[in-house]
mmCIF file of C-alpha atoms in Angstrom:
data_model
loop_
_atom_site.group_PDB
_atom_site.id
_atom_site.type_symbol
_atom_site.label_atom_id
_atom_site.label_comp_id
_atom_site.label_asym_id
_atom_site.label_seq_id
_atom_site.Cartn_x
_atom_site.Cartn_y
_atom_site.Cartn_z
ATOM 1 C CA MET M 48 4.947 113.900 -30.770
ATOM 2 C CA LYS M 49 6.505 116.507 -28.598
ATOM 3 C CA LEU M 50 8.291 118.171 -31.544
ATOM 4 C CA LEU M 51 5.093 118.158 -33.584
ATOM 5 C CA ALA M 52 3.107 119.690 -30.721
ATOM 6 C CA ILE M 53 5.626 122.472 -30.265
ATOM 7 C CA LEU M 54 5.738 123.239 -33.992
ATOM 8 C CA LEU M 55 1.963 123.333 -34.185
ATOM 9 C CA ALA M 56 1.700 125.660 -31.198
ATOM 10 C CA LEU M 57 4.276 127.967 -32.681
ATOM 11 C CA ALA M 58 2.440 128.039 -35.974
ATOM 12 C CA ALA M 59 -0.632 129.632 -34.365
ATOM 13 C CA PRO M 60 -1.821 132.803 -36.064
ATOM 14 C CA GLY M 61 -0.420 136.010 -34.609
ATOM 15 C CA ALA M 62 2.748 134.269 -33.230
ATOM 16 C CA TRP M 63 5.116 136.699 -34.994
ATOM 17 C CA ALA M 64 5.270 140.374 -35.892
ATOM 18 C CA GLN M 65 4.902 140.814 -39.622
ATOM 19 C CA ASP M 66 7.627 143.415 -39.964
ATOM 20 C CA ASP M 67 10.570 141.353 -38.704
ATOM 21 C CA PHE M 68 10.622 139.151 -41.795
ATOM 22 C CA LYS M 69 10.917 140.006 -45.444
ATOM 23 C CA GLY M 70 10.280 138.126 -48.715
ATOM 24 C CA TYR M 71 13.285 136.582 -50.354
ATOM 25 C CA VAL M 72 13.841 134.931 -53.780
ATOM 26 C CA PRO M 73 17.475 133.819 -54.548
ATOM 27 C CA PRO M 74 19.122 134.701 -57.856
ATOM 28 C CA SER M 75 18.560 131.132 -59.095
ATOM 29 C CA GLU M 76 14.839 131.641 -58.422
ATOM 30 C CA ARG M 77 14.512 128.004 -57.198
ATOM 31 C CA PHE M 78 12.331 128.967 -54.171
ATOM 32 C CA SER M 79 10.734 131.863 -52.333
ATOM 33 C CA CYS M 80 10.394 132.351 -48.631
ATOM 34 C CA GLU M 81 10.226 134.884 -45.796
ATOM 35 C CA ALA M 82 13.525 135.282 -43.887
ATOM 36 C CA PRO M 83 14.389 137.396 -40.858
ATOM 37 C CA ALA M 84 14.865 140.950 -42.136
ATOM 38 C CA ASP M 85 18.165 141.491 -40.262
ATOM 39 C CA TRP M 86 19.808 138.308 -41.541
ATOM 40 C CA SER M 87 22.072 138.531 -44.584
ATOM 41 C CA ALA M 88 21.718 136.012 -47.505
ATOM 42 C CA PHE M 89 23.882 134.805 -50.320
ATOM 43 C CA GLU M 90 23.674 131.961 -52.855
ATOM 44 C CA GLU M 91 26.503 129.741 -54.178
ATOM 45 C CA GLU M 92 26.884 126.806 -56.447
ATOM 46 C CA GLU M 93 27.788 123.443 -54.889
ATOM 47 C CA PRO M 94 28.567 120.090 -56.423
ATOM 48 C CA SER M 95 25.039 118.789 -55.576
ATOM 49 C CA GLY M 96 23.207 121.932 -56.766
ATOM 50 C CA SER M 97 22.916 125.375 -55.310
ATOM 51 C CA ALA M 98 22.863 126.564 -51.737
ATOM 52 C CA VAL M 99 21.517 129.715 -50.109
ATOM 53 C CA HIS M 100 22.927 130.758 -46.745
ATOM 54 C CA PHE M 101 21.137 133.074 -44.357
ATOM 55 C CA LEU M 102 23.505 134.411 -41.707
ATOM 56 C CA GLY M 103 21.928 135.191 -38.386
ATOM 57 C CA PRO M 104 23.271 136.414 -35.040
ATOM 58 C CA GLU M 105 26.303 135.002 -33.248
ATOM 59 C CA ASP M 106 25.748 133.386 -29.881
ATOM 60 C CA PRO M 107 26.797 135.472 -26.899
ATOM 61 C CA SER M 108 30.112 133.606 -26.594
ATOM 62 C CA GLY M 109 30.924 134.361 -30.185
ATOM 63 C CA ALA M 110 31.725 130.723 -30.934
ATOM 64 C CA TYR M 111 28.971 129.999 -33.409
ATOM 65 C CA ARG M 112 26.759 132.077 -35.714
ATOM 66 C CA ALA M 113 23.197 130.906 -36.216
ATOM 67 C CA GLY M 114 22.018 130.426 -39.749
ATOM 68 C CA ILE M 115 19.614 128.819 -42.176
ATOM 69 C CA ASP M 116 21.007 126.844 -45.103
ATOM 70 C CA VAL M 117 18.890 125.794 -48.061
ATOM 71 C CA HIS M 118 20.593 123.189 -50.185
ATOM 72 C CA PHE M 119 18.983 122.316 -53.510
ATOM 73 C CA VAL M 120 19.854 118.691 -54.475
ATOM 74 C CA ASP M 121 19.602 118.236 -58.228
ATOM 75 C CA SER M 122 18.817 114.648 -59.287
ATOM 76 C CA GLY M 123 20.835 115.236 -62.507
ATOM 77 C CA ARG M 124 24.055 115.861 -60.707
ATOM 78 C CA PRO M 125 26.833 113.248 -59.983
ATOM 79 C CA GLY M 126 26.692 111.741 -56.521
ATOM 80 C CA TYR M 127 22.942 112.281 -56.214
ATOM 81 C CA VAL M 128 21.217 110.318 -53.435
ATOM 82 C CA PRO M 129 17.435 110.100 -53.039
ATOM 83 C CA ALA M 130 15.790 112.152 -50.288
ATOM 84 C CA LYS M 131 15.133 109.095 -48.155
ATOM 85 C CA THR M 132 18.873 108.159 -48.150
ATOM 86 C CA ALA M 133 19.815 111.751 -47.429
ATOM 87 C CA ILE M 134 17.510 111.821 -44.414
ATOM 88 C CA GLU M 135 19.070 108.599 -43.146
ATOM 89 C CA ASN M 136 22.548 109.960 -43.593
ATOM 90 C CA LEU M 137 21.672 113.263 -41.709
ATOM 91 C CA ARG M 138 20.096 111.364 -38.836
ATOM 92 C CA ARG M 139 22.818 108.730 -38.474
ATOM 93 C CA SER M 140 24.224 108.544 -34.996
ATOM 94 C CA GLU M 141 27.964 109.202 -34.742
ATOM 95 C CA LYS M 142 30.132 108.563 -31.645
ATOM 96 C CA LEU M 143 32.816 111.057 -32.428
ATOM 97 C CA SER M 144 30.417 114.007 -32.650
ATOM 98 C CA GLN M 145 27.903 112.489 -30.270
ATOM 99 C CA ARG M 146 25.290 113.045 -32.947
ATOM 100 C CA GLN M 147 21.688 112.083 -32.090
ATOM 101 C CA SER M 148 18.373 112.906 -33.649
ATOM 102 C CA THR M 149 14.647 112.880 -33.220
ATOM 103 C CA PRO M 150 12.259 110.681 -35.285
ATOM 104 C CA VAL M 151 11.171 112.109 -38.641
ATOM 105 C CA LYS M 152 7.723 113.923 -38.655
ATOM 106 C CA ARG M 153 5.652 115.349 -41.481
ATOM 107 C CA PHE M 154 5.039 119.083 -41.507
ATOM 108 C CA ALA M 155 2.684 120.942 -43.874
ATOM 109 C CA ILE M 156 4.285 123.633 -45.995
ATOM 110 C CA GLY M 157 2.604 125.382 -48.913
ATOM 111 C CA LYS M 158 0.782 122.713 -50.941
ATOM 112 C CA GLY M 159 3.037 119.968 -49.781
ATOM 113 C CA LEU M 160 4.744 118.239 -46.891
ATOM 114 C CA ALA M 161 8.216 118.418 -45.477
ATOM 115 C CA ARG M 162 9.905 115.766 -43.439
ATOM 116 C CA ILE M 163 11.384 117.350 -40.326
ATOM 117 C CA PHE M 164 13.620 116.277 -37.468
ATOM 118 C CA GLU M 165 16.199 117.677 -35.055
ATOM 119 C CA VAL M 166 19.904 116.818 -34.714
ATOM 120 C CA TRP M 167 22.211 117.513 -31.803
ATOM 121 C CA GLU M 168 26.001 117.163 -32.171
ATOM 122 C CA LYS M 169 29.329 118.484 -30.850
ATOM 123 C CA ARG M 170 31.775 120.089 -33.200
ATOM 124 C CA SER M 171 35.078 121.934 -32.974
ATOM 125 C CA VAL M 172 34.608 125.413 -34.276
ATOM 126 C CA PRO M 173 36.147 126.968 -36.211
ATOM 127 C CA GLY M 174 37.091 123.693 -37.851
ATOM 128 C CA GLU M 175 39.651 124.949 -40.269
ATOM 129 C CA ARG M 176 42.021 126.693 -37.861
ATOM 130 C CA SER M 177 43.346 126.575 -34.311
ATOM 131 C CA PRO M 178 42.577 127.106 -31.604
ATOM 132 C CA SER M 179 39.146 125.608 -31.874
ATOM 133 C CA VAL M 180 36.470 125.175 -29.233
ATOM 134 C CA ALA M 181 34.029 122.285 -28.804
ATOM 135 C CA VAL M 182 30.454 123.546 -29.229
ATOM 136 C CA ALA M 183 27.196 121.752 -28.809
ATOM 137 C CA LEU M 184 25.105 122.435 -31.854
ATOM 138 C CA HIS M 185 21.405 122.005 -32.597
ATOM 139 C CA HIS M 186 19.927 121.687 -36.099
ATOM 140 C CA PHE M 187 16.291 121.910 -37.114
ATOM 141 C CA VAL M 188 16.168 120.035 -40.447
ATOM 142 C CA ALA M 189 13.415 119.851 -43.108
ATOM 143 C CA VAL M 190 13.585 117.968 -46.363
ATOM 144 C CA VAL M 191 11.277 119.325 -48.976
ATOM 145 C CA GLU M 192 10.776 117.223 -52.167
ATOM 146 C CA SER M 193 10.206 118.666 -55.589
ATOM 147 C CA GLY M 194 9.841 115.679 -57.889
ATOM 148 C CA GLU M 195 13.120 113.707 -57.856
ATOM 149 C CA ASP M 196 14.967 116.909 -56.678
ATOM 150 C CA TYR M 197 14.731 118.173 -53.100
ATOM 151 C CA PHE M 198 15.738 120.911 -50.765
ATOM 152 C CA VAL M 199 17.488 120.299 -47.411
ATOM 153 C CA VAL M 200 16.592 123.231 -45.173
ATOM 154 C CA ARG M 201 18.624 123.454 -41.935
ATOM 155 C CA LEU M 202 18.607 126.016 -39.131
ATOM 156 C CA SER M 203 21.798 125.605 -37.098
ATOM 157 C CA SER M 204 22.607 127.308 -33.836
ATOM 158 C CA ALA M 205 24.500 126.799 -30.554
ATOM 159 C CA GLU M 206 22.453 124.434 -28.386
ATOM 160 C CA GLU M 207 21.937 127.138 -25.719
ATOM 161 C CA GLN M 208 20.071 129.312 -28.222
ATOM 162 C CA TYR M 209 18.066 126.799 -30.251
ATOM 163 C CA VAL M 210 14.779 127.446 -28.452
ATOM 164 C CA ASP M 211 15.127 131.120 -29.429
ATOM 165 C CA PHE M 212 15.059 130.149 -33.119
ATOM 166 C CA ARG M 213 12.123 127.748 -33.215
ATOM 167 C CA LYS M 214 9.725 130.462 -34.329
ATOM 168 C CA VAL M 215 12.130 131.563 -37.015
ATOM 169 C CA PHE M 216 12.397 128.097 -38.451
ATOM 170 C CA VAL M 217 8.624 127.465 -38.406
ATOM 171 C CA ARG M 218 7.876 130.790 -40.079
ATOM 172 C CA PHE M 219 10.637 130.220 -42.679
ATOM 173 C CA LEU M 220 9.226 126.729 -43.509
ATOM 174 C CA LYS M 221 5.596 127.813 -43.667
ATOM 175 C CA SER M 222 6.563 130.533 -46.174
ATOM 176 C CA PHE M 223 8.889 128.296 -48.250
ATOM 177 C CA ARG M 224 7.698 127.603 -51.822
ATOM 178 C CA ALA M 225 9.690 125.578 -54.357
ATOM 179 C CA LYS M 226 9.564 127.069 -57.820
ATOM 180 C CA GLY M 227 9.618 125.184 -61.143
#
């Protein structure tokens, strides 16, 4: 209930300035949204479908850069798992990373509903080279179904900054529209 109450409070009219976000449609035209105007975006093809990455600011320590990832999961691709299974996998506790999550809640977006939850975990960043640093990460996650296909929308940031990005995530989700 706490997460839902926070999201509803943040969704109140007048919570954001209109000029700090801009409309965005990726080259694939799978969705439209409003994204922070000063974040850069790019789209790439992945085995499960396509992904759009919005790169936000780095945390003050420079260890992790906040960002929003929108993964389109195509039911016709090999390795497809239904949305319910994907949510279970994303929320699964893990000792090594100390992953934990909140319960799943429903959140109204556009003409539909998203299933949202939060995940906390520790990761070594950068993971692909040394020396790496253990960083506590926070993810706001939403799963938006579009028939058998679905989108996994995730805002990731260093745990120390996640509160700063709540409004960004809510505004992004409220403007998110699946196409086709």
